[in-house]
Coordinates of C-alpha atoms in Angstrom, one line a residue:
X1 CA -47.4 -19.3 20.2
X2 CA -49.5 -16.5 19.0
X3 CA -47.8 -13.3 19.0
X4 CA -48.1 -10.9 22.1
X5 CA -50.4 -8.2 22.0
X6 CA -49.8 -4.5 22.8
X7 CA -51.7 -1.2 22.5
X8 CA -51.3 1.5 20.3
X9 CA -53.7 4.4 19.8
X10 CA -52.6 5.1 15.9
X11 CA -52.9 1.5 14.7
X12 CA -56.2 2.0 13.2
X13 CA -54.6 4.2 10.4
X14 CA -51.7 2.0 9.8
X15 CA -50.9 0.3 6.2
X16 CA -48.6 -2.4 5.1
X17 CA -45.1 -1.4 5.5
X18 CA -45.8 1.3 7.8
X19 CA -43.5 1.9 10.8
X20 CA -45.0 2.4 14.4
X21 CA -43.3 3.4 17.6
X22 CA -44.2 1.6 21.0
X23 CA -42.8 3.4 23.9
X24 CA -44.2 4.2 27.4
X25 CA -45.6 1.6 29.5
X26 CA -46.2 -0.5 26.4
X27 CA -42.8 -0.3 24.8
X28 CA -41.4 -1.3 28.5
X29 CA -43.5 -4.3 28.6
X30 CA -42.5 -5.3 25.2
X31 CA -38.7 -4.6 25.4
X32 CA -37.8 -5.1 29.1
X33 CA -40.4 -7.9 30.2
X34 CA -41.3 -9.7 27.0
X35 CA -37.7 -9.2 25.8
X36 CA -38.9 -8.8 22.2
X37 CA -35.9 -8.7 19.7
X38 CA -35.5 -7.5 16.0
X39 CA -37.4 -10.1 13.5
X40 CA -40.1 -11.2 16.3
X41 CA -43.5 -10.7 15.8
X42 CA -46.3 -8.8 17.8
X43 CA -49.9 -7.5 17.4
X44 CA -50.7 -3.9 18.0
X45 CA -54.3 -2.8 18.8
X46 CA -56.4 0.2 19.8
X47 CA -58.6 -2.0 21.8
X48 CA -61.5 -0.7 19.5
X49 CA -61.3 -3.6 16.8
X50 CA -58.5 -2.2 14.9
X51 CA -55.1 -3.9 15.1
X52 CA -51.9 -4.8 13.0
X53 CA -49.9 -8.0 12.7
X54 CA -46.2 -6.3 12.7
X55 CA -42.3 -7.2 13.1
X56 CA -39.9 -5.8 15.5
X57 CA -37.5 -3.6 13.4
X58 CA -35.6 -2.4 16.3
X59 CA -35.3 -1.5 19.9
X60 CA -33.6 1.2 22.0
X61 CA -33.3 1.6 25.7
X62 CA -35.7 -0.1 28.3
X63 CA -39.0 1.0 26.8
X64 CA -38.8 1.7 22.9
X65 CA -39.7 -0.5 20.0
X66 CA -40.1 0.2 16.4
X67 CA -42.2 -2.2 14.4
X68 CA -43.3 -2.6 10.7
X69 CA -46.9 -3.5 10.0
X70 CA -47.2 -6.8 8.2
X71 CA -50.8 -6.8 7.7
X72 CA -53.9 -4.3 8.9
X73 CA -56.1 -6.5 11.0
X74 CA -60.0 -5.8 12.1
X75 CA -62.3 -7.4 14.5
X76 CA -65.9 -6.9 13.4
X77 CA -68.4 -5.6 15.9
X78 CA -69.9 -8.7 17.5
X79 CA -73.4 -9.8 16.7
X80 CA -75.2 -10.6 18.9
X81 CA -73.7 -8.2 21.5
X82 CA -73.3 -9.7 24.8
X83 CA -73.3 -7.4 28.1
X84 CA -73.2 -8.7 31.6
X85 CA -74.5 -6.4 34.2
X86 CA -72.3 -7.3 37.3
X87 CA -73.7 -6.3 40.9
X88 CA -70.6 -5.1 42.7
X89 CA -68.8 -7.6 44.6
X90 CA -66.7 -7.5 47.8
X91 CA -62.8 -6.7 47.7
X92 CA -61.2 -7.6 44.4
X93 CA -63.9 -10.3 43.3
X94 CA -65.1 -7.6 40.8
X95 CA -61.8 -7.6 39.0
X96 CA -61.6 -11.5 38.8
X97 CA -65.0 -11.3 37.3
X98 CA -64.0 -8.7 34.7
X99 CA -60.9 -10.6 34.0
X100 CA -62.4 -13.9 33.4
X101 CA -65.5 -12.7 31.6
X102 CA -63.1 -10.6 29.1
X103 CA -61.1 -13.8 28.4
X104 CA -64.6 -15.7 27.8
X105 CA -65.6 -13.0 25.2
X106 CA -67.9 -10.8 26.8
X107 CA -68.4 -7.3 24.9
X108 CA -69.6 -5.2 27.7
X109 CA -69.7 -4.9 31.5
X110 CA -72.0 -2.7 33.3
X111 CA -71.2 -2.3 37.3
X112 CA -74.9 -2.3 39.2
X113 CA -75.5 -1.2 42.5
X114 CA -77.8 -3.6 43.5
X115 CA -79.7 -3.3 46.9
X116 CA -78.1 -6.2 48.5
X117 CA -74.7 -5.2 47.5
X118 CA -72.1 -4.9 50.5
X119 CA -69.7 -2.9 48.5
X120 CA -70.7 0.8 47.6
X121 CA -68.8 2.9 44.8
X122 CA -68.8 6.4 46.4
X123 CA -66.8 9.3 45.1
X124 CA -63.0 8.8 45.1
X125 CA -63.3 5.3 46.0
X126 CA -65.8 4.5 43.3
X127 CA -63.6 6.3 40.7
X128 CA -60.7 4.2 41.6
X129 CA -62.5 1.0 41.5
X130 CA -63.9 1.8 38.0
X131 CA -60.6 2.7 36.8
X132 CA -59.2 -0.6 38.3
X133 CA -62.1 -2.7 36.3
X134 CA -61.2 -0.7 33.2
X135 CA -57.5 -1.4 33.6
X136 CA -58.2 -5.0 34.1
X137 CA -60.3 -5.4 31.0
X138 CA -57.7 -3.9 29.0
X139 CA -54.8 -6.3 30.3
X140 CA -57.1 -9.2 30.0
X141 CA -58.2 -8.1 26.5
X142 CA -54.2 -8.3 25.5
X143 CA -53.8 -11.5 27.0
X144 CA -56.7 -13.1 25.5
X145 CA -55.4 -11.7 22.1
X146 CA -58.7 -9.7 21.5
X147 CA -58.5 -6.8 19.3
X148 CA -61.8 -5.4 20.6
X149 CA -61.8 -4.9 24.7
X150 CA -64.8 -5.2 26.4
X151 CA -66.4 -1.8 27.3
X152 CA -66.4 -1.0 31.1
X153 CA -69.8 1.3 31.5
X154 CA -70.3 3.7 34.6
X155 CA -72.3 2.0 37.2
X156 CA -76.0 2.0 37.2
X157 CA -79.1 2.0 39.5
X158 CA -81.8 -0.4 39.4
X159 CA -84.1 2.2 37.4
X160 CA -81.2 2.9 35.1
X161 CA -81.0 -0.9 34.4
X162 CA -84.6 -1.3 34.1
X163 CA -84.2 1.1 31.0
X164 CA -81.4 -1.0 29.5
X165 CA -83.4 -4.3 29.9
X166 CA -86.5 -2.6 27.9
X167 CA -84.0 -1.8 25.2
X168 CA -82.4 -5.3 24.9
X169 CA -83.4 -7.9 22.3
X170 CA -83.1 -10.5 25.3
X171 CA -82.6 -9.6 28.8
X172 CA -82.0 -12.1 31.4
X173 CA -81.8 -12.2 35.2
X174 CA -79.9 -15.2 36.4
X175 CA -82.0 -16.5 39.6
X176 CA -82.4 -19.6 41.1
X177 CA -86.5 -19.1 40.7
X178 CA -86.0 -19.6 37.1
X179 CA -88.0 -22.4 35.7
X180 CA -86.0 -22.7 32.3
X181 CA -82.3 -23.3 32.2
X182 CA -80.1 -20.6 30.4
X183 CA -79.0 -23.1 28.1
X184 CA -82.5 -23.9 26.8
X185 CA -83.8 -20.3 26.4
X186 CA -84.5 -19.1 22.9
X187 CA -81.8 -16.5 21.8
X188 CA -82.1 -13.7 19.0
X189 CA -80.0 -14.5 16.1
X190 CA -78.7 -10.7 16.1
X191 CA -79.0 -7.7 18.5
X192 CA -78.4 -7.3 21.9
X193 CA -78.2 -9.9 24.8
X194 CA -78.2 -8.5 28.5
X195 CA -77.3 -10.9 31.3
X196 CA -77.9 -9.4 34.9
X197 CA -76.0 -10.9 37.8
X198 CA -76.9 -10.2 41.2
X199 CA -75.1 -9.8 44.4
X200 CA -74.0 -12.8 46.8
X201 CA -77.2 -12.1 48.6
X202 CA -79.2 -12.4 45.5
X203 CA -81.7 -10.0 43.7
X204 CA -83.8 -8.4 45.8
X205 CA -87.8 -9.0 45.1
X206 CA -88.5 -5.5 44.3
X207 CA -85.7 -5.5 42.0
X208 CA -86.5 -8.6 40.1
X209 CA -90.1 -7.2 39.9
X210 CA -89.0 -4.1 38.3
X211 CA -86.5 -5.8 35.9
X212 CA -89.1 -8.4 34.9
X213 CA -91.5 -5.6 34.4
X214 CA -89.2 -4.1 31.9
X215 CA -89.0 -7.4 29.8
X216 CA -86.4 -9.2 31.7
X217 CA -86.7 -13.1 32.1
X218 CA -85.6 -15.2 35.1
X219 CA -83.2 -18.0 34.0
X220 CA -81.0 -20.4 36.0
X221 CA -77.6 -21.6 35.0
X222 CA -78.0 -25.1 36.6
X223 CA -78.5 -26.9 39.9
X224 CA -75.8 -25.2 42.0
X225 CA -75.7 -21.8 42.9
X226 CA -72.6 -20.0 41.7
X227 CA -70.6 -16.9 43.2
X228 CA -71.5 -13.7 41.8
X229 CA -68.0 -13.4 40.6
X230 CA -68.2 -16.5 38.5
X231 CA -71.8 -16.7 37.3
X232 CA -71.2 -14.1 34.7
X233 CA -68.3 -16.0 33.2
X234 CA -70.4 -19.1 33.2
X235 CA -73.5 -17.3 31.7
X236 CA -71.3 -15.9 28.9
X237 CA -69.7 -19.2 27.7
X238 CA -73.1 -20.8 27.8
X239 CA -74.6 -18.2 25.5
X240 CA -71.3 -17.5 23.3
X241 CA -71.4 -21.3 22.4
X242 CA -75.1 -21.1 21.5
X243 CA -74.9 -18.1 19.4
X244 CA -72.2 -19.8 17.2
X245 CA -69.5 -17.0 18.2
X246 CA -67.5 -19.8 19.6
X247 CA -67.5 -21.8 16.3

């Protein structure tokens, strides 16, 4: 079994032989939940690509652990970079989408306030929802043994999304009217790929027109229509396999 992963903000500067203290919520999880003991292995990461394979030296109380770095680790910036634009789902379906996309390997998730979204992120409610998405990405990144957690951007409007589409090397809108399957479309060898996932009610015609005018192409996943909370994960799996990042 691979070693469990915990977050540590100072790990980027650690060298072999250095000792790092894990405390607070991460230390409590390591000591009281995972019950790590001296001699056991763990991985520390800052979530931004830096990490360290380490060994527990000692524990104290319920939330403090001292670990010695065996080997510094580094996860390079992925290329091509995959961003999924996720229309806001109802209830906790957004967190489900973020969790599974993180496990699959998505590099960034952008919440989108699409016209047909039932959910609206306003003021305090929106801030809490965004914080939940970011916390979900962090925990799912640890579970997936990632050193680089996906970026969870601030929510965008359709106009802001159109600007992101124009800047991408490939921008795809998942849509049942797409005449080419996502599995067959040409992919860039490098750069930035952006996939737009609409709400349960679908991408509105005026939104589709604005995004295609900015350079996006409609593509379909397959014969069935997936829920908004699963479409991004399925699309990511198709693309990551085709780009060689799963090789």
